[in-house]
GROMACS .gro file of C-alpha atoms in nm:
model
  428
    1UNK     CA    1   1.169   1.410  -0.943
    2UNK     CA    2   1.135   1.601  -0.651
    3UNK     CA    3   1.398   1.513  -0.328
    4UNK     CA    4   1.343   1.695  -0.036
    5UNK     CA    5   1.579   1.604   0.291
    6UNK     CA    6   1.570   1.732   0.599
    7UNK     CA    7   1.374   2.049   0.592
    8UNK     CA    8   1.330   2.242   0.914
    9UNK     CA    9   1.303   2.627   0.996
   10UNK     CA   10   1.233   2.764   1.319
   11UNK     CA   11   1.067   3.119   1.304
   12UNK     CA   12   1.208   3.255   1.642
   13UNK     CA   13   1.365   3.236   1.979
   14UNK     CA   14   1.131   3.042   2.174
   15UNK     CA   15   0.941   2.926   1.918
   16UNK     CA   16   0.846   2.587   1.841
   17UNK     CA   17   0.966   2.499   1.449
   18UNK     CA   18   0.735   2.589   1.168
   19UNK     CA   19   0.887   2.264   0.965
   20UNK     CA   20   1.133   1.984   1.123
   21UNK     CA   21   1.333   1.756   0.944
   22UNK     CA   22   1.091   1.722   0.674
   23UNK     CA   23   1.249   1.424   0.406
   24UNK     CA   24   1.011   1.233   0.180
   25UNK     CA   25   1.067   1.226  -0.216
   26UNK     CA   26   0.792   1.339  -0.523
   27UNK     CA   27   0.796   1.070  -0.787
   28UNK     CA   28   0.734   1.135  -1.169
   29UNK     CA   29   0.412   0.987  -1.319
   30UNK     CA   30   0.266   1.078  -0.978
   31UNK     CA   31   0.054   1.303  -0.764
   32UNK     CA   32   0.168   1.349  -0.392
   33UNK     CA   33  -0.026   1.534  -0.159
   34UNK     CA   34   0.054   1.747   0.113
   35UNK     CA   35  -0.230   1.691   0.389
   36UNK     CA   36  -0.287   1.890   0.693
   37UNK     CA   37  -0.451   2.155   0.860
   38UNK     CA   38  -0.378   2.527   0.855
   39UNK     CA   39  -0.067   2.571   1.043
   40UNK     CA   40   0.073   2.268   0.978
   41UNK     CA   41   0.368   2.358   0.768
   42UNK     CA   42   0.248   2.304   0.418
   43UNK     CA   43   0.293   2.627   0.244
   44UNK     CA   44   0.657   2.682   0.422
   45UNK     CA   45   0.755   2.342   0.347
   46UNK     CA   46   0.721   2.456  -0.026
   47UNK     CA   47   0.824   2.816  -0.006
   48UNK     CA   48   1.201   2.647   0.168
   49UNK     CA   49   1.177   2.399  -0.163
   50UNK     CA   50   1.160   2.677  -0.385
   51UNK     CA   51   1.426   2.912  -0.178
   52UNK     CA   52   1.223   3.175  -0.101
   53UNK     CA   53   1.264   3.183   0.315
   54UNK     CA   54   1.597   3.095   0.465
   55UNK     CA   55   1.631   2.754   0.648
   56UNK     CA   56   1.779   2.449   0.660
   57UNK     CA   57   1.749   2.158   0.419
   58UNK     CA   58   1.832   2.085   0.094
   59UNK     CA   59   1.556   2.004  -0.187
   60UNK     CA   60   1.683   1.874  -0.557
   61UNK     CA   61   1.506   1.897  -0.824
   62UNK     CA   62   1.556   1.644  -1.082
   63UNK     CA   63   1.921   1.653  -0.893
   64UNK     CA   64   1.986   2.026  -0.899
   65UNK     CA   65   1.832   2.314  -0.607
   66UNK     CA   66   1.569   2.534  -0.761
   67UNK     CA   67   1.878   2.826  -0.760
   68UNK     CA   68   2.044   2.609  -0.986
   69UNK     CA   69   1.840   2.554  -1.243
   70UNK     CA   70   1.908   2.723  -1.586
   71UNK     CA   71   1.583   2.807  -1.662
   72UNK     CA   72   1.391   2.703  -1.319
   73UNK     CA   73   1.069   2.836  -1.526
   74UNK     CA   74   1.094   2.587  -1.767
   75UNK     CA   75   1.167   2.319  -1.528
   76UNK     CA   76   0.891   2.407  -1.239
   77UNK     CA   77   0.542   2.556  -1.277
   78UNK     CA   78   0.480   2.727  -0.941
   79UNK     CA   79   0.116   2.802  -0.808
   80UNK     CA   80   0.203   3.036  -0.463
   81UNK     CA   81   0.035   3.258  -0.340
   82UNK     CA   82   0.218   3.523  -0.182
   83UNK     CA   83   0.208   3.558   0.244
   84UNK     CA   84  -0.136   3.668   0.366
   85UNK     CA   85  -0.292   3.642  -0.017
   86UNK     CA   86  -0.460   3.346   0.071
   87UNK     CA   87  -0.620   3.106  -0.249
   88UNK     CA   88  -0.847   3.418  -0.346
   89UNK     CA   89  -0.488   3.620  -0.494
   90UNK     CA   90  -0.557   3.737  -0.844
   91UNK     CA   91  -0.352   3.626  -1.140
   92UNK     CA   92  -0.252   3.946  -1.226
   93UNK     CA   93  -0.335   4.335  -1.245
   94UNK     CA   94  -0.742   4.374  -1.220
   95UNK     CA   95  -0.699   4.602  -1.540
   96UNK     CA   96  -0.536   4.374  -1.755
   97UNK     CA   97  -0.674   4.167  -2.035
   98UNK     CA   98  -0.602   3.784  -1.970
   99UNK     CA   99  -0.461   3.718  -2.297
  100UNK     CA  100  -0.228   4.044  -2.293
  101UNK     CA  101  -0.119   3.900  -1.938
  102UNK     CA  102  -0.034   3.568  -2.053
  103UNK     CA  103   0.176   3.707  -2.389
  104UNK     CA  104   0.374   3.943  -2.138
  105UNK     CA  105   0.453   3.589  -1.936
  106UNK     CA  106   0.539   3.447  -2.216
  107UNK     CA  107   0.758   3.704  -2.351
  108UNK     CA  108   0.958   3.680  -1.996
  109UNK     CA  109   0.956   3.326  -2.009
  110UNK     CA  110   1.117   3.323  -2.367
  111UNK     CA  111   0.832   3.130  -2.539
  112UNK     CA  112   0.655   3.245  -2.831
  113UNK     CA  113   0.340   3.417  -2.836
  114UNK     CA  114   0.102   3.125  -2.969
  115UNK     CA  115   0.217   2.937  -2.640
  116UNK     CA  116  -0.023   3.144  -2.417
  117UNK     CA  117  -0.307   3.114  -2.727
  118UNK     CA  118  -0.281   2.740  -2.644
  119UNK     CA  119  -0.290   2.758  -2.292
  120UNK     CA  120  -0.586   2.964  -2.282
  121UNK     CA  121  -0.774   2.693  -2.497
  122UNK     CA  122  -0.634   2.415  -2.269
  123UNK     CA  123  -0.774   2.583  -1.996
  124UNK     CA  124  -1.077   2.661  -2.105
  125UNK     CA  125  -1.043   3.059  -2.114
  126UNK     CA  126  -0.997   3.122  -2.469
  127UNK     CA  127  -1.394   3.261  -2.494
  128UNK     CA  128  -1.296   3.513  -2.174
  129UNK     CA  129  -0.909   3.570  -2.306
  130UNK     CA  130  -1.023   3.931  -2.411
  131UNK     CA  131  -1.229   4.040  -2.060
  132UNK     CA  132  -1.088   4.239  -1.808
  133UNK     CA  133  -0.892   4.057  -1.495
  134UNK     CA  134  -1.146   4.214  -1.251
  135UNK     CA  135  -1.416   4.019  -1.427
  136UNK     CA  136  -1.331   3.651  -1.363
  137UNK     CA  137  -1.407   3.448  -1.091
  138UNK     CA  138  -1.217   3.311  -0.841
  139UNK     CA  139  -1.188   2.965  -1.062
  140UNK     CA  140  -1.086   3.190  -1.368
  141UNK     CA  141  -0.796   3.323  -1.188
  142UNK     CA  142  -0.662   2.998  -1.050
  143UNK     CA  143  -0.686   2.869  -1.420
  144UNK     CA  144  -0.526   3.163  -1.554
  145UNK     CA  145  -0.266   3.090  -1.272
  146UNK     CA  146  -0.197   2.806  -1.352
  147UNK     CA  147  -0.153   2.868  -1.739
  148UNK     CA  148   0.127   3.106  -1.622
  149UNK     CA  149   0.329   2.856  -1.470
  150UNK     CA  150   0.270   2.585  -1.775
  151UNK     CA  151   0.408   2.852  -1.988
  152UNK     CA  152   0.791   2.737  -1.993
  153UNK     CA  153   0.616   2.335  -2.044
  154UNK     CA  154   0.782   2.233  -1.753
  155UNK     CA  155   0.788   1.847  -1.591
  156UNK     CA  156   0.696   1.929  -1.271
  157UNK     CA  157   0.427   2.097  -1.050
  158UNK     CA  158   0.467   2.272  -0.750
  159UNK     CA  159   0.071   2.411  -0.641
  160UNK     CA  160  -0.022   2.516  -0.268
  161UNK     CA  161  -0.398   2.432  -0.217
  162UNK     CA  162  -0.508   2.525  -0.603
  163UNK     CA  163  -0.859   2.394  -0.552
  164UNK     CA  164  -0.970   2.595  -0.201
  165UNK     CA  165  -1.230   2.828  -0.233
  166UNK     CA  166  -1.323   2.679  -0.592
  167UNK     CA  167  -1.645   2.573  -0.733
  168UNK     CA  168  -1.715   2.198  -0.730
  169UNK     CA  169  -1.716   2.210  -1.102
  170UNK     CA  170  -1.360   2.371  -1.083
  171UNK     CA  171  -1.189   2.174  -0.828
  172UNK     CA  172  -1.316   1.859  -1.035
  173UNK     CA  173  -1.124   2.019  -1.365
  174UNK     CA  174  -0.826   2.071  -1.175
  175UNK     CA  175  -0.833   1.747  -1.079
  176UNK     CA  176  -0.887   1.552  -1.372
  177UNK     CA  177  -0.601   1.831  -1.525
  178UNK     CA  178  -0.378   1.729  -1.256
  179UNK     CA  179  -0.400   1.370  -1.281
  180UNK     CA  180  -0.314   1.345  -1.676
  181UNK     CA  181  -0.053   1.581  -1.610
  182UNK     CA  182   0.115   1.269  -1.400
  183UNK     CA  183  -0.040   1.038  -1.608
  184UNK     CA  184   0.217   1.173  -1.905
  185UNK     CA  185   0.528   1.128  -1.687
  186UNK     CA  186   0.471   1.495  -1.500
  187UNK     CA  187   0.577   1.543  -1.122
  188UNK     CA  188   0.283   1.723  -0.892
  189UNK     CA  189   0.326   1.795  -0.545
  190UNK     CA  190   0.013   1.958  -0.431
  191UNK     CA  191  -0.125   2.076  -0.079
  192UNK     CA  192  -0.461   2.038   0.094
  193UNK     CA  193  -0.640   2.063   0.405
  194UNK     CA  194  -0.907   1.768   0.300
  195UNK     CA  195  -0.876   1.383   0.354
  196UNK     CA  196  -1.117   1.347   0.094
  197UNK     CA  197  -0.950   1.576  -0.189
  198UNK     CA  198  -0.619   1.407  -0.097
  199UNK     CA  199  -0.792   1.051  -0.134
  200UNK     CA  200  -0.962   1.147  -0.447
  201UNK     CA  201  -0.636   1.342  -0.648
  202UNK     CA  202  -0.354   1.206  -0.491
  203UNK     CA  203  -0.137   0.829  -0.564
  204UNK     CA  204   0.049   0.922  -0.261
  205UNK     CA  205  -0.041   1.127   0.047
  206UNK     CA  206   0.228   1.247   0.314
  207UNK     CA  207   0.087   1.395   0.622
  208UNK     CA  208   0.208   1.712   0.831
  209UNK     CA  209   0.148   1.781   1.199
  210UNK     CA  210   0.279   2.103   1.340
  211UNK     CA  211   0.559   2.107   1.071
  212UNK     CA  212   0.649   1.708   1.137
  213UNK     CA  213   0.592   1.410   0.878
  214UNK     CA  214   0.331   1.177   1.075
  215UNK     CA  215   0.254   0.945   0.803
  216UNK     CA  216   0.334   0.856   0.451
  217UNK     CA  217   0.093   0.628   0.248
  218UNK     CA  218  -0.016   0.523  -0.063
  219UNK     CA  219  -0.347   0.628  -0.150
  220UNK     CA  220  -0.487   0.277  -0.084
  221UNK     CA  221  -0.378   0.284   0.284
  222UNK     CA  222  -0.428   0.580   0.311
  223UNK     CA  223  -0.846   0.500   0.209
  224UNK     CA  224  -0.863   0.191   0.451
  225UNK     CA  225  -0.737   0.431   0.786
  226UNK     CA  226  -0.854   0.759   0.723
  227UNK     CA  227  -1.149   0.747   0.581
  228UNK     CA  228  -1.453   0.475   0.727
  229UNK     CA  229  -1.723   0.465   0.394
  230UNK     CA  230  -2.092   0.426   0.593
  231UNK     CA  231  -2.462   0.511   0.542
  232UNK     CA  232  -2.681   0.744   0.674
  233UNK     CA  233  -3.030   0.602   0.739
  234UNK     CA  234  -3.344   0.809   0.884
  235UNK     CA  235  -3.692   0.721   0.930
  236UNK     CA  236  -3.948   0.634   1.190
  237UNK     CA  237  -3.878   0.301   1.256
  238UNK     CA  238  -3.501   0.296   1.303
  239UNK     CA  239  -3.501   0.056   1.607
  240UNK     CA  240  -3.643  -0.253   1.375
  241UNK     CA  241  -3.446  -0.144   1.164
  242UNK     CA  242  -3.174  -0.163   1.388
  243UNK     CA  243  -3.286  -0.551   1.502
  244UNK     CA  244  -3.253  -0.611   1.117
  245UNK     CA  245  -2.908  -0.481   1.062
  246UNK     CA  246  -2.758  -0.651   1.299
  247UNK     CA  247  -2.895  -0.955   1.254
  248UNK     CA  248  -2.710  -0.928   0.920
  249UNK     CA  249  -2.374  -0.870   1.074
  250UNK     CA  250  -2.396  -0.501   1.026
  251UNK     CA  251  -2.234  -0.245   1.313
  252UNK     CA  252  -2.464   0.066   1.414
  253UNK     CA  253  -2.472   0.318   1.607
  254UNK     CA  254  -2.717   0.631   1.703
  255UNK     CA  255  -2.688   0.917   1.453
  256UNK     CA  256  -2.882   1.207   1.583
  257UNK     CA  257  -3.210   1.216   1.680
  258UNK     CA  258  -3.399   0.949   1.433
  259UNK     CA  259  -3.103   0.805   1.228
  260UNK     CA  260  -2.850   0.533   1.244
  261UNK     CA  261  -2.458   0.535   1.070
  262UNK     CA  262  -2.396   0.156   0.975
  263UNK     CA  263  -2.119   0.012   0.822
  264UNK     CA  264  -2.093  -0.332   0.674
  265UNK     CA  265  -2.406  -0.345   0.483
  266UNK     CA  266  -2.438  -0.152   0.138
  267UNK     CA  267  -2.724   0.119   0.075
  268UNK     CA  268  -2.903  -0.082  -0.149
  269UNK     CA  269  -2.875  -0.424   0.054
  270UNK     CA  270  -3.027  -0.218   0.365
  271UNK     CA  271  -3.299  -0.053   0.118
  272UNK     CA  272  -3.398  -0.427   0.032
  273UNK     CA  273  -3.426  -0.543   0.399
  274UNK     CA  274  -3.629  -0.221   0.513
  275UNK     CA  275  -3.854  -0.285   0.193
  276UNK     CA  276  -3.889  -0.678   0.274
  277UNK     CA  277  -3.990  -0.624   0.663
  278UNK     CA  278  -4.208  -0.293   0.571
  279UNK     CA  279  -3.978  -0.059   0.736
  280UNK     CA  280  -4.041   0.335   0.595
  281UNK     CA  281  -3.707   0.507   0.540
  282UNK     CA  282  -3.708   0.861   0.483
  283UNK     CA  283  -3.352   0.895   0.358
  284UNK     CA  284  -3.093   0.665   0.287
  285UNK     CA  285  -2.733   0.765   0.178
  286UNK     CA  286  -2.373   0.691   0.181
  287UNK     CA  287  -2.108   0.908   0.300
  288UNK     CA  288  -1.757   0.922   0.428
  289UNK     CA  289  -1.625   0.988   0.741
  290UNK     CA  290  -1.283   1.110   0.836
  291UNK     CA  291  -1.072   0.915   1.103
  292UNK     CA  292  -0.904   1.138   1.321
  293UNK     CA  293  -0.504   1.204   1.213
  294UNK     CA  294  -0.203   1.130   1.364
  295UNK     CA  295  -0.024   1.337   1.595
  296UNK     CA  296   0.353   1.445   1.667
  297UNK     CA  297   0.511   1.523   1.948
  298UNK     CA  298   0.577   1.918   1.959
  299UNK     CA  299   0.940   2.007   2.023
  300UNK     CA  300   1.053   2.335   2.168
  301UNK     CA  301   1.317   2.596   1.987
  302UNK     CA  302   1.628   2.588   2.187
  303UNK     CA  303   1.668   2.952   2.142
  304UNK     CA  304   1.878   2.991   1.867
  305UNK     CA  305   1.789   3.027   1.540
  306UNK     CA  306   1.782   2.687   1.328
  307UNK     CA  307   1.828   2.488   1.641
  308UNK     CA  308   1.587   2.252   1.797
  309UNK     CA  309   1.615   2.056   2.113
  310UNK     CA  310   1.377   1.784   2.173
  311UNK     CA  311   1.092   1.831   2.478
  312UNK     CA  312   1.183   1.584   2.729
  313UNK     CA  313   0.907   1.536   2.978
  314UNK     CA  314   0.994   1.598   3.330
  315UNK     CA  315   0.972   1.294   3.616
  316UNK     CA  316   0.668   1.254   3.817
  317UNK     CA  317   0.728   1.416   4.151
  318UNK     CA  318   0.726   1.187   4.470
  319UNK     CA  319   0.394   1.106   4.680
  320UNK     CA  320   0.398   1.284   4.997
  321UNK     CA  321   0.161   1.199   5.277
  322UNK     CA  322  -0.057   1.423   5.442
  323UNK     CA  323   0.214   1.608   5.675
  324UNK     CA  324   0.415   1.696   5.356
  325UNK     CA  325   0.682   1.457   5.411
  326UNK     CA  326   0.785   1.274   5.102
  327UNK     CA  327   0.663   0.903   5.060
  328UNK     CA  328   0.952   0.645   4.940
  329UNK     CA  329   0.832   0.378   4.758
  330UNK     CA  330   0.790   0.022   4.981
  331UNK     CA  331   1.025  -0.242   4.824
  332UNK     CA  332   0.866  -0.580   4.962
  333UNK     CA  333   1.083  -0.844   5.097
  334UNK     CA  334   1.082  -1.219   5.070
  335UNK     CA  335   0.894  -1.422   5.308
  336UNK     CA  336   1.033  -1.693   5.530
  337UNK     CA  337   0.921  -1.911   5.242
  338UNK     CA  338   1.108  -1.686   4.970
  339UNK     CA  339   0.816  -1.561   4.811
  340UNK     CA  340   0.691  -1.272   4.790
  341UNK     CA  341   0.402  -1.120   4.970
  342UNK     CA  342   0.122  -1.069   4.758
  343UNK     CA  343   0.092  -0.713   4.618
  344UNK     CA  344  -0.224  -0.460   4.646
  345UNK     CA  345  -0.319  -0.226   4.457
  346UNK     CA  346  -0.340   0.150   4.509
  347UNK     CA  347  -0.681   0.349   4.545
  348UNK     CA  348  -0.739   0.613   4.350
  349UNK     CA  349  -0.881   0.915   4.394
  350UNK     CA  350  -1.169   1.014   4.095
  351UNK     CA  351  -1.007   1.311   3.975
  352UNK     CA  352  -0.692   1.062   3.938
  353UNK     CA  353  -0.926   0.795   3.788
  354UNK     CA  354  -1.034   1.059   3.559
  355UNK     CA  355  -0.734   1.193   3.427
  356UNK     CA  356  -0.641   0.832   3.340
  357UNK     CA  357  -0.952   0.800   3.116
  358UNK     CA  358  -0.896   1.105   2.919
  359UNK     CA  359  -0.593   0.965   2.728
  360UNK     CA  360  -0.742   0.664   2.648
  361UNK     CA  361  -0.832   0.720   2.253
  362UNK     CA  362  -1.123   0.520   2.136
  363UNK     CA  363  -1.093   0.258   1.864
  364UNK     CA  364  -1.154   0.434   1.525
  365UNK     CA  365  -1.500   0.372   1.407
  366UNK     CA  366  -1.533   0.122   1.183
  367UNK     CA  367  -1.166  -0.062   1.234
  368UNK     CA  368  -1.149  -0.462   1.249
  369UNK     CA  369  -1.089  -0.450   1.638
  370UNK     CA  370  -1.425  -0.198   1.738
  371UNK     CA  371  -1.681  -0.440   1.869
  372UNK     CA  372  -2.001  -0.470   1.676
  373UNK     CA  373  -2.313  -0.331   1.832
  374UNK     CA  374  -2.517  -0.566   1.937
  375UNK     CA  375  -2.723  -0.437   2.228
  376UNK     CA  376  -2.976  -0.267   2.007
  377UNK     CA  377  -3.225  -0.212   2.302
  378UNK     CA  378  -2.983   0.046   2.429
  379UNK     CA  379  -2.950   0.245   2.115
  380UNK     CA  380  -3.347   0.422   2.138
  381UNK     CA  381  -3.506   0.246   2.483
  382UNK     CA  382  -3.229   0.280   2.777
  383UNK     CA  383  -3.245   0.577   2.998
  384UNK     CA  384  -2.994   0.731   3.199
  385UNK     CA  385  -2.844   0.545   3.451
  386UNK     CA  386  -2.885   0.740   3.779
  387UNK     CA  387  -2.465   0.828   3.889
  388UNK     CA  388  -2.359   0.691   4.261
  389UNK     CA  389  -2.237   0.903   4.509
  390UNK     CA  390  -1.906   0.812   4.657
  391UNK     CA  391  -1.964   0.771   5.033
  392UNK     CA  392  -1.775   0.946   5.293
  393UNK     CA  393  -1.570   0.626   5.362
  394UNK     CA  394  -1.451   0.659   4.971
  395UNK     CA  395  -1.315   0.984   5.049
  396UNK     CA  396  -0.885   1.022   5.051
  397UNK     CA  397  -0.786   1.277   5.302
  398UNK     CA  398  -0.726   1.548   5.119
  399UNK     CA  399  -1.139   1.536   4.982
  400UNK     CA  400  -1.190   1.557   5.369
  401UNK     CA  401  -0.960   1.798   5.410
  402UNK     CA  402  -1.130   2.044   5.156
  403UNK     CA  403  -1.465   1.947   5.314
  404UNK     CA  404  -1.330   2.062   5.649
  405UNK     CA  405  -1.218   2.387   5.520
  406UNK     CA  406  -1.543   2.427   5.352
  407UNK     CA  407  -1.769   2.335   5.651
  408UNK     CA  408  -1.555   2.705   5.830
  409UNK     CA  409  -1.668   2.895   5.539
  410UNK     CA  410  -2.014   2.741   5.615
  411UNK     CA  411  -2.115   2.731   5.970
  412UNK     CA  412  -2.467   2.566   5.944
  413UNK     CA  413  -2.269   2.284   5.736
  414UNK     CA  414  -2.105   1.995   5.994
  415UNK     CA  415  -1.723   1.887   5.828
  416UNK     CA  416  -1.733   1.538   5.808
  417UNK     CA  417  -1.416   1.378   5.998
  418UNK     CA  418  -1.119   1.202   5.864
  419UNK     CA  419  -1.112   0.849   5.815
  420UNK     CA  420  -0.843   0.687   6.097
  421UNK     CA  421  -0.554   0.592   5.856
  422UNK     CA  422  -0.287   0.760   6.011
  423UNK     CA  423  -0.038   0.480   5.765
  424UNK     CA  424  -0.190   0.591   5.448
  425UNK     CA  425   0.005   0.615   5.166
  426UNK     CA  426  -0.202   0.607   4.900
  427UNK     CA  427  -0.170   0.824   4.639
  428UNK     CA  428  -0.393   1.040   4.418
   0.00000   0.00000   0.00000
């Protein structure tokens, strides 16, 4: 069993933290992924577990740190690549033979010879064992890899992204290697960049954002909100097609130029409707899409090394009205009937109204709450809708104001004048 509590490290001064406060726990008899993108902290995470950069955090392993372990090979088998090898690092000189390579492991290790004649069989390199390093592939390697760090038969796995750059046909060994591996009571902690390897490898999935834990699910959950199964569907006809669908309760939307993405109805339940109304599809399969992650909050170094502060955002500055004098908010008072006066709201300018529509996220795709599409007509027939211009009444007085200074730079242009509100206080 893996613990790991309260990793962080924090590169330089200045510098937001690589990893902060990572704690979460690897369980034996299961797989746990790592998920993120490139940057997000996954290969330091495991290079502060295994000791090899200074930071803070402590990591047991099966109770002990990795520097206390007896015989930490025969405890851990460790896939890293070394910083700025990337996955394509080879698993050892170019010029050595792979089953000379693996005997001088195992001679380090303190195992005996036949060890590494069994690993290359259970990783399928026995017929190569006698080639040249600078032969094999970039699957070879990896294998070869990782029957190095079986040598000492330890129970548990460290690997940083083991199956990137590989061959479909290798990363689906690997997997199926992996999972027995857990299956038998083994401990894997494994990194990746894809949802979809993480769904399909992993029992438990903990995701990283700029060095910060954002979620940790079982693989189950972690299926129903990151990943939204739906069809692809292309063919001539797709706005019948469309009618059809929804009719059935199915949601749809556009998918490029002659296609629709629908959810709710299986492949071969829409390939029956299409065939019953005489509907031509030219190609009709499922697929997966990826629901956008979670996100954390990025703090900011305090300057010293292993320190962090937390960002605290600053409060909004005051209105001001258009002499620069600052505005003080209107507290309204009771009536002579002791209620108050009804309130109004403020007008906003469009760069204001803007602004406040860009951080509204849109419901994920395929979620219980996303409202089913319905108005089919709209998805192939509706044309643009022709955009309104504001008229000059709409405009605050700081639009005017720019028009003004616009209509000096342009003679033959007339400024258009302010609107009398000398009492305005409404802010952008």
């Amino acid at each position: 069993m893996i613990q790991i509590t309260g990793l962080t490290k924090v590169r330089g001064k200045g510098a937001p933290p690589a990893v902060l406060d990572l704690t979460f726990d690897a369980r034996p008899g299961m797989v746990t992924a790592l998920l993120g993108p490139e940057g997000a902290g996954k290969s330091t995470a495991l290079r502060l577990m295994l000791e090899l950069e200074r930071g803070q955090g402590v990591t047991l392993f099966d109770g002990r740190t990795y520097r206390r372990l007896r015989r930490p090979e025969r405890e851990v088998g460790v896939l890293l690549p070394a910083p700025g090898e990337g996955p394509a690092a080879l698993a050892g000189h170019p010029g050595r033979k792979a089953r000379s390579h693996l005997r001088m492991l195992a001679a380090a290790v303190g195992v005996p010879a036949r060890r590494a004649d069994d690993l290359l069989e259970q990783t399928r390199l026995a017929a190569v064992a006698g080639q040249r390093l600078r032969a094999f592939s970039p699957g070879m390697h990896r294998r070869l890899a990782l029957a190095a760090a079986l040598l000492g038969d330890p129970g548990t796995l460290v690997l940083d992204a083991p199956t990137e750059g590989l061959s479909p046909r290798n990363v689906e060994w690997f997997h199926c290697f992996l999972r027995s591996f857990g299956v038998a009571g083994g401990t894997v902690l494994v990194t990746t960049r894809t949802p979809q390897e993480a769904a399909q490898l992993a029992d438990r999935v903990i995701t990283l954002d700029r060095g910060r834990m954002v979620a940790d699910q079982h693989v189950a959950e972690f299926r129903r909100t990151r990943l939204c199964p739906e069809v692809s569907v292309r063919g001539p006809q797709m706005a019948r097609l469309a009618d059809v669908l929804v009719s059935q309760g199915a949601q749809v939307r556009r998918d490029g130029g002659a296609g629709l993405a629908v959810v709710g109805v299986g492949r071969s339940e829409i390939g029956e409707l299409a065939y019953r109304h005489g509907i031509l599809l030219h190609e009709l399969a499922d697929r997966v899409v990826e629901q956008p992650a979670p996100t954390a909050a990025l703090p900011v170094s305090s300057g010293r090394s292993g320190h962090v502060r937390v960002y605290v955002q600053p409060a909004p500055e005051r209105g001001v009205d258009r002499a620069g004098a600052p505005v003080e908010p209107v507290v309204p008072r009771p009536q002579e009937d002791g209620t108050l006066p009804a309130r109004t709201l403020p007008v906003l300018s469009a760069a204001t109204a803007l602004s406040a529509l860009a951080v509204v996220e849109p419901e994920p795709y395929g979620s219980a709450d996303a409202t089913p599409t319905v108005a089919v007509d709209r998805l192939f027939r509706d044309g643009p809708v022709a955009s309104r211009r504001p008229a000059s009444d709409d405009l605050l007085a700081d639009d005017t104001m720019r028009l003004g200074s616009l209509g000096r730079l342009m003679p033959n242009a007339a400024p258009a004048a302010a609107p009398a509100t000398p009492d305005d206080h409404r802010s952008e």
